[in-house]
Each structure stands twice: as C-alpha cells, then as structure tokens.
CSV table of C-alpha atoms in Angstrom, one decimal:
chain,number,residue,atom,x,y,z
A,92,SER,CA,17.6,-1.7,2.7
A,93,HIS,CA,16.9,-2.7,6.3
A,94,VAL,CA,14.5,-3.5,8.9
A,95,VAL,CA,15.5,-2.8,12.6
A,96,ALA,CA,13.2,-3.9,15.3
A,97,TRP,CA,13.8,-3.2,19.0
A,98,VAL,CA,11.6,-4.9,21.5
A,99,ASN,CA,12.1,-4.3,25.2
A,100,SER,CA,15.9,-4.7,25.8
A,101,GLN,CA,17.0,-6.2,22.6
A,102,TYR,CA,17.3,-5.1,19.1
A,103,ALA,CA,17.8,-6.8,15.8
A,104,VAL,CA,18.6,-6.0,12.2
A,105,PHE,CA,17.0,-7.9,9.0
A,106,ASN,CA,17.1,-7.5,5.4
A,107,LYS,CA,13.7,-6.9,3.8
A,108,THR,CA,13.6,-10.7,2.8
A,109,GLY,CA,13.7,-11.3,6.5
A,110,THR,CA,17.3,-12.7,6.8
A,111,LEU,CA,18.7,-11.7,10.3
A,112,LEU,CA,22.0,-9.7,9.8
A,113,LEU,CA,22.6,-8.7,13.5
A,114,GLY,CA,21.2,-9.8,16.9
A,115,PRO,CA,19.1,-9.9,18.8
A,116,ILE,CA,21.6,-8.1,21.0
A,117,ASN,CA,21.2,-5.8,24.0
A,118,GLY,CA,20.2,-2.2,23.5
A,119,ASN,CA,23.0,-0.9,25.8
A,120,THR,CA,25.4,-2.3,23.4
A,121,LEU,CA,25.1,0.9,21.4
A,122,PHE,CA,26.3,3.0,24.1
A,123,ALA,CA,29.5,1.1,25.2
A,124,GLY,CA,32.2,3.5,26.3
A,125,VAL,CA,29.6,6.2,27.1
A,126,GLY,CA,30.4,5.9,30.8
A,127,ASN,CA,26.9,6.2,32.6
A,128,ASN,CA,23.6,4.5,32.9
A,129,CYS,CA,23.3,4.3,29.3
A,130,GLU,CA,26.3,2.0,29.1
A,131,SER,CA,25.9,0.2,32.3
A,132,THR,CA,22.2,-0.6,32.4
A,133,ASN,CA,19.8,-1.9,29.7
A,134,ARG,CA,16.2,-0.8,30.7
A,135,GLY,CA,14.4,-0.7,27.4
A,136,ASP,CA,11.5,1.2,26.7
A,137,PRO,CA,13.0,1.6,23.4
A,138,ILE,CA,11.9,3.8,20.3
A,139,LEU,CA,13.7,3.9,16.9
A,140,GLN,CA,13.3,6.0,13.7
A,141,TYR,CA,14.6,6.4,10.4
A,142,ASP,CA,15.4,10.0,9.2
A,143,ARG,CA,14.3,9.9,5.7
A,144,LEU,CA,15.7,13.4,4.9
A,145,ALA,CA,19.3,12.4,6.1
A,146,ASP,CA,19.3,8.6,5.5
A,147,ARG,CA,20.2,8.0,9.1
A,148,TRP,CA,18.8,5.7,12.0
A,149,ILE,CA,17.8,6.9,15.5
A,150,LEU,CA,18.0,4.4,18.2
A,151,SER,CA,17.0,5.4,21.9
A,152,GLN,CA,16.0,3.9,25.2
A,153,PHE,CA,16.0,5.3,28.7
A,154,ALA,CA,18.4,4.4,31.6
A,155,PHE,CA,18.3,4.5,35.2
A,156,SER,CA,20.0,2.7,38.4
A,157,ALA,CA,18.5,-0.4,40.0
A,158,GLY,CA,15.9,-0.4,42.6
A,159,ALA,CA,12.3,-1.1,43.3
A,160,ASN,CA,11.2,2.0,41.4
A,161,ALA,CA,13.3,3.8,38.8
A,162,THR,CA,16.2,5.1,40.7
A,163,PRO,CA,18.1,8.3,39.5
A,164,PRO,CA,20.1,9.3,37.9
A,165,TYR,CA,17.9,9.2,34.8
A,166,PHE,CA,18.8,9.5,31.2
A,167,GLN,CA,17.4,9.1,27.8
A,168,CYS,CA,20.2,7.6,25.6
A,169,ILE,CA,20.1,8.4,21.9
A,170,ALA,CA,22.4,6.8,19.4
A,171,VAL,CA,22.4,8.4,15.6
A,172,SER,CA,24.0,6.4,12.7
A,173,THR,CA,26.8,7.9,10.9
A,174,SER,CA,25.4,6.4,7.6
A,175,GLY,CA,22.2,4.7,6.2
A,176,ASN,CA,23.6,1.4,7.4
A,177,PRO,CA,22.3,0.5,10.8
A,178,LEU,CA,25.2,-2.1,11.1
A,179,GLY,CA,27.8,0.7,11.0
A,180,THR,CA,28.8,3.1,13.5
A,181,TYR,CA,26.8,5.5,15.8
A,182,VAL,CA,27.5,8.8,17.6
A,183,ARG,CA,25.9,8.6,21.2
A,184,TYR,CA,24.1,11.3,23.4
A,185,SER,CA,22.8,11.2,26.9
A,186,VAL,CA,20.1,13.4,27.8
A,187,ALA,CA,20.0,13.8,31.7
A,188,PHE,CA,16.9,14.3,33.8
A,189,SER,CA,16.9,15.2,37.5
A,190,ASN,CA,15.4,13.2,40.4
A,191,THR,CA,12.6,15.5,41.4
A,192,SER,CA,10.0,17.7,40.1
A,193,PRO,CA,9.9,19.8,37.7
A,194,SER,CA,11.9,17.0,36.0
A,195,GLY,CA,11.9,13.4,37.2
A,196,PHE,CA,12.0,10.0,35.7
A,197,ASN,CA,11.3,10.2,31.9
A,198,ASP,CA,9.0,7.4,31.2
A,199,TYR,CA,7.1,6.1,27.9
A,200,GLY,CA,9.2,8.1,25.4
A,201,LYS,CA,8.1,8.7,22.0
A,202,LEU,CA,10.2,10.2,19.2
A,203,GLY,CA,9.2,12.2,16.1
A,204,VAL,CA,11.4,13.2,13.1
A,205,TRP,CA,10.8,16.8,12.0
A,206,PRO,CA,13.2,19.0,9.8
A,207,ASP,CA,14.4,21.2,12.5
A,208,GLY,CA,14.8,18.7,15.4
A,209,TYR,CA,14.3,15.2,16.8
A,210,TYR,CA,11.1,15.8,19.0
A,211,THR,CA,10.3,13.5,22.1
A,212,ALA,CA,7.6,13.2,24.6
A,213,TYR,CA,7.7,11.6,28.0
A,214,ASN,CA,5.5,11.1,31.0
A,215,MET,CA,7.6,12.5,33.9
A,216,PHE,CA,7.6,10.9,37.3
A,217,ASN,CA,9.0,12.4,40.3
A,218,SER,CA,11.5,10.1,42.1
A,219,GLY,CA,10.3,7.5,39.7
A,220,THR,CA,6.8,7.1,41.4
A,221,THR,CA,4.5,10.2,41.3
A,222,PHE,CA,3.2,11.7,37.9
A,223,THR,CA,4.7,15.3,37.5
A,224,GLY,CA,3.6,16.2,34.0
A,225,ALA,CA,4.6,16.1,30.3
A,226,GLY,CA,8.2,16.1,29.2
A,227,LEU,CA,8.0,17.8,25.7
A,228,CYS,CA,11.6,18.1,24.3
A,229,VAL,CA,13.7,18.6,21.1
A,230,SER,CA,17.1,17.6,20.2
A,231,ASP,CA,19.6,19.5,18.0
A,232,ARG,CA,19.1,17.4,14.7
A,233,VAL,CA,21.6,19.2,12.7
A,234,LYS,CA,24.6,18.9,15.3
A,235,MET,CA,23.4,15.3,15.9
A,236,LEU,CA,23.7,14.3,12.2
A,237,ALA,CA,27.2,16.0,12.2
A,238,GLY,CA,28.5,14.2,15.2
A,239,ASP,CA,28.9,17.3,17.2
A,240,PRO,CA,29.2,16.5,20.8
A,241,ALA,CA,27.9,19.8,21.6
A,242,ALA,CA,24.4,18.8,20.5
A,243,THR,CA,21.8,19.9,23.0
A,244,THR,CA,18.3,18.7,24.0
A,245,LEU,CA,15.9,21.6,25.1
A,246,CYS,CA,12.5,20.7,27.2
A,247,ALA,CA,9.6,22.9,28.0
A,248,PRO,CA,8.8,23.3,31.7
A,249,PHE,CA,7.3,20.1,32.5
A,250,ALA,CA,4.2,21.8,34.5
A,251,SER,CA,3.5,24.1,31.7
A,252,TYR,CA,0.7,22.1,30.5
A,253,ALA,CA,-1.4,21.5,33.5
A,254,GLY,CA,0.0,18.1,34.3
A,255,GLY,CA,-1.3,16.4,31.0
A,256,GLY,CA,0.8,13.6,29.8
A,257,SER,CA,1.0,11.0,27.0
A,258,PHE,CA,1.6,13.3,24.1
A,259,LEU,CA,2.8,12.1,20.6
A,260,PRO,CA,5.2,14.2,18.3
A,261,ALA,CA,4.5,14.5,14.8
A,262,ASP,CA,6.7,12.6,12.6
A,263,LEU,CA,7.5,13.5,8.9
A,264,GLU,CA,6.8,10.8,6.2
A,265,GLY,CA,8.3,11.3,2.8
A,266,THR,CA,10.7,14.0,1.9
A,267,THR,CA,8.3,16.8,1.2
A,268,LEU,CA,8.7,19.3,3.8
A,269,PRO,CA,5.9,21.0,6.0
A,270,THR,CA,4.3,24.0,4.4
A,271,ASN,CA,5.0,25.9,7.7
A,272,SER,CA,8.3,25.7,9.3
A,273,SER,CA,8.0,28.6,11.8
A,274,GLN,CA,5.8,27.1,14.4
A,275,GLY,CA,8.2,24.2,15.5
A,276,GLY,CA,7.2,20.6,15.9
A,277,ILE,CA,3.7,19.5,16.7
A,278,PHE,CA,2.5,17.5,19.7
A,279,ILE,CA,-0.9,16.0,20.2
A,280,ARG,CA,-2.9,14.3,23.1
A,281,GLN,CA,-6.4,13.4,23.8
A,282,SER,CA,-8.1,15.1,26.9
A,283,THR,CA,-11.2,14.1,28.9
A,284,ALA,CA,-13.3,17.1,27.2
A,285,PRO,CA,-13.2,15.0,24.9
A,286,ALA,CA,-11.0,16.7,22.3
A,287,LEU,CA,-7.8,16.5,20.7
A,288,ARG,CA,-5.4,19.1,21.7
A,289,LEU,CA,-2.4,20.4,19.4
A,290,LEU,CA,0.7,22.3,20.8
A,291,LYS,CA,3.8,23.4,19.1
A,292,LEU,CA,7.3,23.5,20.6
A,293,LYS,CA,9.8,25.9,18.9
A,294,ALA,CA,13.3,25.8,19.7
A,295,ASP,CA,16.1,28.2,19.6
A,296,PHE,CA,19.4,26.1,19.8
A,297,THR,CA,21.5,29.3,19.6
A,298,ALA,CA,19.9,30.8,22.7
A,299,SER,CA,19.0,27.5,24.5
A,300,THR,CA,15.3,28.3,24.7
A,301,VAL,CA,12.0,26.9,23.9
A,302,THR,CA,8.6,28.1,23.7
A,303,LEU,CA,5.4,25.9,23.7
A,304,THR,CA,2.3,27.4,22.6
A,305,ASP,CA,-0.5,27.0,20.0
A,306,GLY,CA,2.0,28.4,17.5
A,307,LEU,CA,-0.2,31.3,16.7
A,308,GLY,CA,0.8,33.7,19.3
A,309,GLY,CA,-0.9,32.4,22.2
A,310,ALA,CA,0.4,32.2,26.0
A,311,ALA,CA,2.8,29.4,27.0
A,312,GLY,CA,0.9,26.3,27.4
A,313,SER,CA,-1.9,27.3,24.9
A,314,PHE,CA,-3.2,24.9,22.5
A,315,VAL,CA,-5.6,24.4,19.6
A,316,ASN,CA,-8.5,22.4,20.5
A,317,ILE,CA,-10.3,20.1,18.4
A,318,PRO,CA,-13.6,18.9,20.0
A,319,ILE,CA,-14.6,15.1,19.3
A,320,THR,CA,-17.4,12.7,20.7
A,321,LEU,CA,-15.7,9.5,22.3
A,322,THR,CA,-16.0,6.9,25.0
A,323,ARG,CA,-12.6,5.5,25.8
A,324,ALA,CA,-12.1,2.0,25.7
A,325,CYS,CA,-13.3,-0.2,28.7
A,326,ASN,CA,-16.5,1.8,29.2
A,327,GLY,CA,-14.6,5.2,29.4
A,328,THR,CA,-11.7,4.2,31.6
A,329,GLY,CA,-9.2,3.6,29.0
A,330,GLY,CA,-7.8,0.6,31.2
A,331,THR,CA,-7.6,-3.1,31.1
A,332,CYS,CA,-10.7,-5.0,29.8
A,333,VAL,CA,-10.1,-6.8,26.6
A,334,ALA,CA,-11.2,-10.4,26.9
A,335,GLN,CA,-9.3,-13.4,25.6
A,336,PRO,CA,-10.5,-16.9,24.7
A,337,GLY,CA,-9.9,-19.7,27.3
A,338,THR,CA,-8.8,-17.4,30.3
A,339,THR,CA,-10.3,-14.8,32.6
A,340,ASN,CA,-6.9,-12.7,32.3
A,341,LEU,CA,-7.8,-9.1,30.6
A,342,LEU,CA,-5.5,-7.1,28.5
A,343,ASP,CA,-4.7,-3.3,28.7
A,344,THR,CA,-6.0,-1.0,26.0
A,345,LEU,CA,-4.1,2.2,27.2
A,346,GLY,CA,-7.1,3.7,25.8
A,347,ASP,CA,-6.4,6.8,27.7
A,348,ARG,CA,-3.9,8.1,25.1
A,349,MET,CA,-3.3,8.2,21.3
A,350,MET,CA,-1.3,5.4,20.0
A,351,TYR,CA,2.1,5.9,18.0
A,352,ARG,CA,2.6,7.4,15.5
A,353,LEU,CA,1.2,11.0,14.8
A,354,ALA,CA,2.3,10.6,11.2
A,355,TYR,CA,2.5,13.9,9.2
A,356,ARG,CA,2.7,14.0,5.4
A,357,ASN,CA,2.5,17.0,2.8
A,358,ILE,CA,0.7,16.0,-0.3
A,359,SER,CA,0.5,18.7,-3.0
A,360,GLY,CA,0.9,21.5,-0.4
A,361,VAL,CA,-1.8,20.0,2.1
A,362,ASP,CA,-0.8,19.2,5.5
A,363,ARG,CA,-2.0,15.9,7.0
A,364,LEU,CA,-1.8,14.1,10.2
A,365,VAL,CA,-3.2,10.7,10.9
A,366,VAL,CA,-3.4,9.1,14.4
A,367,SER,CA,-5.7,6.6,16.1
A,368,MET,CA,-6.8,5.1,19.6
A,369,SER,CA,-9.0,2.7,21.2
A,370,GLU,CA,-12.7,3.5,22.0
A,371,ASP,CA,-15.8,1.7,23.5
A,372,VAL,CA,-18.5,1.4,21.1
A,373,ASP,CA,-21.1,-0.2,23.4
A,374,GLY,CA,-20.7,1.6,26.6
A,375,ALA,CA,-21.5,-0.9,29.4
A,376,GLY,CA,-22.0,-3.6,27.1
A,377,ALA,CA,-19.8,-6.7,26.4
A,378,ARG,CA,-17.6,-5.1,23.8
A,379,SER,CA,-14.5,-3.3,24.9
A,380,ALA,CA,-12.4,-1.7,22.1
A,381,ALA,CA,-12.6,-0.7,18.5
A,382,ILE,CA,-10.3,1.6,16.6
A,383,ARG,CA,-11.1,5.3,16.4
A,384,TRP,CA,-9.0,7.0,13.7
A,385,PHE,CA,-8.5,10.6,12.6
A,386,GLU,CA,-7.1,12.6,9.6
A,387,ILE,CA,-6.5,16.3,10.6
A,388,ARG,CA,-5.7,18.8,8.0
A,389,ASN,CA,-4.3,22.4,8.4
A,390,PRO,CA,-2.6,21.7,11.7
A,391,PHE,CA,-0.8,24.9,11.6
A,392,GLY,CA,-3.9,27.1,11.3
A,393,ALA,CA,-6.3,28.4,14.1
A,394,ALA,CA,-8.9,25.9,12.9
A,395,PRO,CA,-7.6,22.5,12.1
A,396,THR,CA,-10.2,20.4,10.5
A,397,LEU,CA,-11.0,16.7,11.2
A,398,PHE,CA,-11.2,15.7,7.5
A,399,GLN,CA,-11.8,12.2,8.5
A,400,ASN,CA,-12.9,11.0,11.8
A,401,ALA,CA,-14.4,7.4,12.1
A,402,THR,CA,-14.6,4.0,14.0
A,403,TYR,CA,-13.4,0.8,12.4
A,404,ASP,CA,-15.3,-1.9,13.7
A,405,PRO,CA,-15.9,-4.6,11.2
A,406,GLY,CA,-18.7,-6.9,11.8
A,407,ALA,CA,-19.3,-5.3,15.2
A,408,SER,CA,-17.6,-8.1,16.6
A,409,GLY,CA,-14.4,-8.7,18.7
A,410,ASP,CA,-12.1,-6.2,20.1
A,411,ARG,CA,-9.3,-4.2,18.4
A,412,TRP,CA,-6.8,-2.0,20.0
A,413,MET,CA,-3.0,-1.3,19.9
A,414,SER,CA,-3.3,0.4,16.5
A,415,SER,CA,-0.9,2.6,14.4
A,416,MET,CA,-1.3,4.5,11.2
A,417,ALA,CA,0.7,5.8,8.1
A,418,THR,CA,-0.1,7.4,4.8
A,419,ASN,CA,1.9,6.6,1.6
A,420,ARG,CA,2.9,9.2,-1.1
A,421,CYS,CA,-0.6,8.8,-3.0
A,422,GLY,CA,-2.6,9.7,0.1
A,423,ASP,CA,-3.5,6.1,0.9
A,424,ILE,CA,-3.7,5.1,4.5
A,425,GLY,CA,-2.7,1.9,6.3
A,426,LEU,CA,-3.8,1.0,9.6
A,427,SER,CA,-2.4,-2.1,11.8
A,428,TYR,CA,-3.8,-3.4,15.1
A,429,ASN,CA,-4.3,-6.4,17.3
A,430,VAL,CA,-7.6,-8.2,17.2
A,431,VAL,CA,-9.2,-10.7,19.4
A,432,ASN,CA,-12.5,-12.2,19.7
A,433,ALA,CA,-13.5,-14.3,22.9
A,434,GLY,CA,-16.8,-15.3,21.3
A,435,THR,CA,-15.3,-17.0,18.2
A,436,SER,CA,-12.1,-18.1,20.0
A,437,LEU,CA,-9.9,-15.9,18.0
A,438,LYS,CA,-6.8,-15.4,20.2
A,439,PRO,CA,-4.9,-12.4,20.2
A,440,SER,CA,-4.0,-11.7,16.5
A,441,ILE,CA,-2.4,-9.1,14.1
A,442,GLY,CA,-4.9,-7.3,11.7
A,443,VAL,CA,-4.5,-4.8,8.9
A,444,THR,CA,-6.6,-2.7,6.7
A,445,GLY,CA,-6.4,0.7,4.8
A,446,ARG,CA,-8.2,2.8,2.4
A,447,LEU,CA,-7.3,4.3,-1.1
A,448,SER,CA,-7.3,8.1,-1.3
A,449,SER,CA,-10.3,7.7,-3.6
A,450,ASP,CA,-12.3,5.7,-1.0
A,451,ALA,CA,-15.4,7.3,0.4
A,452,VAL,CA,-14.5,9.5,3.3
A,453,ASN,CA,-14.5,7.9,6.7
A,454,THR,CA,-14.1,4.4,5.4
A,455,MET,CA,-11.8,1.5,5.7
A,456,GLN,CA,-11.4,-1.5,3.6
A,457,ALA,CA,-12.0,-5.1,4.8
A,458,GLU,CA,-9.9,-6.5,7.5
A,459,THR,CA,-7.2,-8.9,6.8
A,460,VAL,CA,-5.9,-10.9,9.9
A,461,THR,CA,-2.0,-11.2,8.6
A,462,THR,CA,-0.8,-13.3,11.8
A,463,THR,CA,-3.3,-15.6,13.7
A,464,GLY,CA,-2.4,-15.9,17.2
A,465,THR,CA,-2.6,-19.3,18.9
A,466,GLY,CA,-2.0,-18.3,22.4
A,467,SER,CA,-3.8,-16.2,24.9
A,468,GLN,CA,-1.8,-14.3,27.7
A,469,THR,CA,-2.3,-15.6,31.1
A,470,GLY,CA,-0.6,-15.4,34.6
A,471,GLY,CA,-2.1,-12.0,35.6
A,472,LEU,CA,0.0,-10.1,32.8
A,473,THR,CA,-2.1,-7.4,31.4
A,474,ARG,CA,0.2,-5.2,29.5
A,475,TRP,CA,0.2,-5.8,25.6
A,476,GLY,CA,2.4,-4.5,22.5
A,477,ASP,CA,2.1,-0.9,23.0
A,478,TYR,CA,5.0,-0.1,21.2
A,479,SER,CA,3.2,-1.5,17.9
A,480,THR,CA,4.0,0.9,14.9
A,481,MET,CA,3.4,1.2,11.2
A,482,GLN,CA,5.7,2.9,9.0
A,483,ILE,CA,6.3,3.7,5.3
A,484,ASP,CA,9.1,2.1,3.6
A,485,PRO,CA,11.3,5.1,2.6
A,486,SER,CA,12.9,3.2,-0.4
A,487,ASP,CA,9.5,3.3,-2.4
A,488,ASP,CA,7.3,5.8,-0.3
A,489,VAL,CA,4.5,3.2,-0.7
A,490,THR,CA,4.9,0.0,1.1
A,491,PHE,CA,3.5,-0.1,4.8
A,492,TRP,CA,5.7,-2.0,7.3
A,493,TYR,CA,4.4,-2.7,10.8
A,494,ILE,CA,5.4,-4.8,13.8
A,495,SER,CA,3.0,-6.0,16.5
A,496,GLN,CA,2.6,-8.7,19.2
A,497,TYR,CA,1.0,-12.3,19.3
A,498,LEU,CA,1.7,-15.5,21.2
A,499,ALA,CA,2.2,-19.0,19.7
A,500,ALA,CA,0.9,-20.5,22.9
A,501,ASP,CA,-0.9,-19.8,26.1
A,502,GLY,CA,1.3,-18.3,28.7
A,503,SER,CA,3.0,-15.4,30.3
A,504,PHE,CA,6.2,-13.4,29.2
A,505,ASN,CA,6.2,-15.8,26.1
A,506,TRP,CA,5.1,-13.3,23.6
A,507,ARG,CA,6.4,-13.0,20.0
A,508,THR,CA,6.5,-10.2,17.5
A,509,ARG,CA,5.8,-10.3,13.8
A,510,ILE,CA,7.2,-7.8,11.3
A,511,ALA,CA,5.0,-7.8,8.1
A,512,SER,CA,4.3,-5.3,5.2
A,513,ALA,CA,1.6,-4.6,2.9
A,514,LYS,CA,0.9,-2.2,0.0
A,515,PHE,CA,-1.8,-0.9,-2.5
A,516,THR,CA,-0.7,-1.8,-5.8
A,517,THR,CA,-2.3,1.2,-7.6
A,518,CYS,CA,0.4,3.4,-6.0
A,519,ALA,CA,3.6,3.4,-7.8
A,520,PRO,CA,7.0,4.4,-6.3
A,521,THR,CA,8.1,7.8,-7.1
A,522,ALA,CA,8.9,8.7,-10.5
A,523,ALA,CA,12.2,10.5,-10.6
A,524,GLY,CA,13.7,13.5,-12.3
A,525,VAL,CA,16.5,13.3,-15.0
A,526,THR,CA,19.1,16.1,-15.0
A,527,VAL,CA,21.2,16.9,-18.1
A,528,SER,CA,24.3,19.1,-17.4
A,529,GLY,CA,27.0,19.4,-19.8
A,530,ARG,CA,28.0,16.0,-21.1
A,531,VAL,CA,26.3,14.0,-18.1
A,532,ILE,CA,22.9,12.6,-17.8
A,533,SER,CA,22.0,11.7,-14.2
A,534,GLY,CA,19.0,11.0,-12.0
A,535,ALA,CA,17.2,8.4,-10.4
A,536,ALA,CA,14.9,5.5,-11.4
A,537,GLY,CA,12.7,5.8,-8.5
A,538,ARG,CA,13.3,5.3,-4.8
A,539,GLY,CA,13.4,1.7,-4.1
A,540,LEU,CA,14.5,0.5,-7.5
A,541,THR,CA,17.9,-0.7,-6.2
A,542,GLY,CA,19.7,-2.9,-8.9
A,543,ALA,CA,17.3,-1.4,-11.6
A,544,VAL,CA,18.9,-1.5,-15.2
A,545,VAL,CA,18.7,2.0,-16.9
A,546,ARG,CA,19.4,1.8,-20.7
A,547,LEU,CA,20.6,4.7,-22.8
A,548,THR,CA,20.1,4.5,-26.6
A,549,ASP,CA,21.6,7.2,-29.0
A,550,GLN,CA,20.3,8.2,-32.0
A,551,ASN,CA,22.8,5.9,-34.0
A,552,GLY,CA,21.3,2.8,-32.1
A,553,GLY,CA,24.2,2.7,-29.7
A,554,VAL,CA,23.2,1.3,-26.3
A,555,ARG,CA,24.8,1.8,-22.8
A,556,ASN,CA,23.4,0.2,-19.5
A,557,ALA,CA,23.8,1.4,-16.0
A,558,VAL,CA,22.8,-0.2,-12.8
A,559,THR,CA,21.2,2.0,-10.2
A,560,SER,CA,22.5,2.3,-6.5
A,561,ARG,CA,20.9,1.6,-3.5
A,562,LEU,CA,18.9,4.8,-3.7
A,563,GLY,CA,18.1,4.2,-7.4
A,564,THR,CA,20.5,6.8,-8.7
A,565,PHE,CA,22.2,6.4,-12.1
A,566,SER,CA,24.6,8.5,-14.4
A,567,PHE,CA,25.8,8.3,-17.8
A,568,GLY,CA,28.9,10.3,-18.9
A,569,ASP,CA,30.4,11.5,-22.2
A,570,VAL,CA,27.0,12.4,-23.8
A,571,GLU,CA,26.9,14.7,-26.9
A,572,PRO,CA,25.2,18.0,-26.8
A,573,GLY,CA,22.9,18.3,-29.7
A,574,GLN,CA,22.3,14.5,-29.9
A,575,THR,CA,18.8,12.7,-29.1
A,576,TYR,CA,19.0,9.9,-26.7
A,577,VAL,CA,16.2,7.5,-25.4
A,578,ILE,CA,16.3,6.6,-21.8
A,579,SER,CA,14.3,3.8,-20.3
A,580,VAL,CA,14.2,2.0,-17.0
A,581,VAL,CA,13.3,-1.6,-16.2
A,582,SER,CA,13.3,-3.3,-12.8
A,583,ARG,CA,11.6,-6.4,-11.6
A,584,ARG,CA,8.7,-4.6,-10.3
A,585,PHE,CA,8.0,-1.4,-12.2
A,586,ASN,CA,8.4,-0.4,-15.9
A,587,PHE,CA,8.8,3.2,-16.8
A,588,ALA,CA,8.0,4.4,-20.3
A,589,PRO,CA,10.9,5.4,-22.4
A,590,ARG,CA,11.8,9.3,-22.6
A,591,VAL,CA,13.1,10.9,-25.3
A,592,ILE,CA,15.8,13.6,-24.2
A,593,GLN,CA,17.4,16.1,-26.4
A,594,VAL,CA,20.8,16.7,-24.7
A,595,VAL,CA,21.6,20.5,-24.4
A,596,ASP,CA,23.5,22.3,-21.5
A,597,ASN,CA,21.6,23.2,-18.5
A,598,VAL,CA,18.5,21.3,-19.0
A,599,THR,CA,17.0,19.8,-15.7
A,600,ASP,CA,13.9,18.2,-14.2
A,601,LEU,CA,12.8,16.1,-17.0
A,602,GLU,CA,10.7,13.1,-15.6
A,603,LEU,CA,10.5,9.5,-16.1
A,604,MET,CA,6.9,8.8,-15.8
A,605,PRO,CA,5.5,5.4,-14.7
A,606,GLU,CA,3.5,3.4,-17.3
C-alpha cells in the first residue's frame, strides 16, 4: 500500500497516489536509542527493500565518525519493520566492521532479499581510503523477522575474491521460490575479461560459517564465468564522460559496474536473472553511453546461458545510463534509465522502455521519456543518481515502479527525484486460489485488489458480499455442504469470471480465472 523512498540522508513514505504520509525525515531517526554511530550520525548511502515473502520493509544505511575521510568505527545499520506498514515500528541491527584490512569501511552497500537471508555487497576500504576488496555478507533473515537480538551477519573473507568489487546480490521478485536452495545467494559482477561472473554465498548461521564458491563444489572464491563482448562506457574507462546541453560539466556513468538490481524470478520452473549496465557503442567517437542489458537463465548450473544479451540505443542518438531492470509475473521486462542528448538540447531526463515476453528476443520497445529534465548539472559535480532503482509492485506483481534523478534548473546540488510507475496492460494480476474447508469459503481476489467486492450467490438466489483486505483476501462462513454457489469478484480495474463452486469438505485450490 506504500511507496518508500530514501535519498542520501532522508527518507519519506507515500501512498500510491503520491500523498506524502511521512517525512522527509533523517534516516538515523530509525535508529534512535541504538546508542552507536547508527543513532548519532546520519551518513546516508541508503538502500531499502520490501520482503515480499514476509510483508516487511528493510531500510539500511552506513554509519561512521566525522573526519576528512570515513573514520571508524564503521557500521551498517539495518532496520526491519515489524509489520507491512512502514509507518510502524522497527527492530534495529548494527553490523560492525573493523578499521583495517581484511575489513575496513563498508561503502556502496547493495541489498538483496533471498529466502534464506538478506544478502549485502560492499566495496571495502582500509581506514576509509584504500580499496581492500569485496565485502559479501548475509544477515539471518529468520531471526531478524522474529525481532531476535541474536540475529547475526556473516561475511566471506574480503580478500577471497582477488580484490574485485562492486558486486550485486540477487533479489527475489514475486513469491515463487528459486528452484535450487542449496547453493545460497547469488552475487554478480563484471570483470575486465570482459565477462559476467557469478558467485554463491552459502551461510550456516548455526555454525557461524559461510562459503563463497561457484556453488558447484569449486574451491573458495571460484566462480561461474559468462564471457561477453563489451566496451565499457566512456571509451572503455567506465568513468565520467556524459555530455549535457549548455555546460562542459560531464556526468559519471559508473560504467565499471553492473547497475542495481540483479533481479531474480522463477517463472514456471525457469530461473531468470536480469541486470544492466552502461557501454560505449562507438569507441573513441562522440557517443558516451548506451544501455547493455542481459537475461541470464540457469544461474544454478555449471553453464548459465545468456538467453538475452543486447544493447538498447534507440535512434543511435544521445546517451543513456543509470539503468535498472525488473521482470513481472508474465515474464515481461521493464527498463528505466537516465537519458540526455547534448545535440538536441535534451537535458538529463528519465526514460523507460520494456518488452513483452512475446517480443522478439534481444529487443526492447520504443522509448518513453517520462520526466523531461529542465536543468543540467554544473559546478564540477559529476556524480549522478546511481541508486536509481526499478521494482515490481508486490500487490499485483505486474506494475513497474522506478525512482530516478533529474534537475528542474541548471545548478549543483539542486537535484530532484521522480517516482513513477508503468505497466503492460496485457499482464493481469495474479489469479488467486479459493479454498473450501468445512463451512468456510476463503481465498484471495488477486494481490492488489484491495477493497474489491466478492459476491457469493447461493442456489436459491441469495447474495452475500465481502470486501477484500489489503492483500485481497476474503472469507465467507456458514456455507452449506452439498449446495452450489457462484462466486464472482469485481474491482475497479479487473473483472474475474464467475466460478461455480460445489461446496464439499476438503476441496482446495479452485481458481478464479481472469477474463
């Protein structure tokens, strides 16, 4: 029912029509009473997620002491809601990192929800200045959801992957579990080979141990390699090169890394990962960045496949970067990003595209600029909205929500953010099961159909109505075994064909099928 956005040091809560319900307030407000840097400082670099399996929110940021550089002690501060309401209460956890190698300052944190844990990736810096390696960690999801203060976070040795950084953890979409739960959580990064590299982190919270391998019996630090052909943005440097209208100030592509999220979905037993990054399409030419996107299948096997591997560069014009991807329940893919074109005076804007599962492989549809920026970033400030994100609405498993950066006027540190949504109308929300048990009919009208009217008509023409809950659930009691009922569901957005139900004991999993 909510949209939560956290930008740098402040977060806010909205309803889905855009009404502000809370904030913006400082992120460290979440950690009042914790008693360490999580409470006393407000450093930002936030990441947040919604746990679809548990109907909980996870909000997190790092913390460190004041100083020219990040000064110890270092913490990752994690708040887990006690209900599905982000305006409610939270249990709070502080993950401590030491000052020097093999630990260090936990920068650029990324969070993925997985059935057996909350997986996080960091770029680690010795004394806040010297890159040490990747921090790949997992927190005890079960204990955190229970509010257990003994919940721990386990990390692989930070030097176990030859210093490589900027990993992304896989993040579960939908509620269908992965086909393989034995390998742990998946992490990905791009290498200069060039290649995509997959590792698996497996935790044993009872023994307080983790293994970081390819998941297939390889040695510590082993990985599954997926070769690709790629030139990173900015003529291979992956750096700062995006030109803007009206200024010589360039913007950073962060083209040396994959862009959040690494979105996982199981559709009909097929494991899928989608992820994207920036690439240079003309080498030393005038162009700087286009979107390279991938769909990986069979990530738990020894030979994952690049089912899709393509560049999105509509019109071969302008630059596109800061992308994010997601997949809905029908296998349709959404892609959001920033777009700018110094040649046509298009200032940094927000674009979106996507593809139906039935579209030709390796293709995306036409571009839609959903927010046209009216300012270029000046003053030597190069960093841009690198925490831009696309997510699937958990209430219908169909709608794509995304947040990104733009400017209303030329300037520095005057950026704004836009939260928007889009969907393919060909994908209906989840049809739901109906359970008949004894004298009770219960079920769900479909996730997202809050406030829908469910109508139960008996064989004598008697009618009863029920209104669905926030999760779309409903229930009718005192039904008579042996009688026939007609059940129908109607909402403002979707109509479900009436179903005839013969009520007997122990009948389960009848379905309301969408028209």
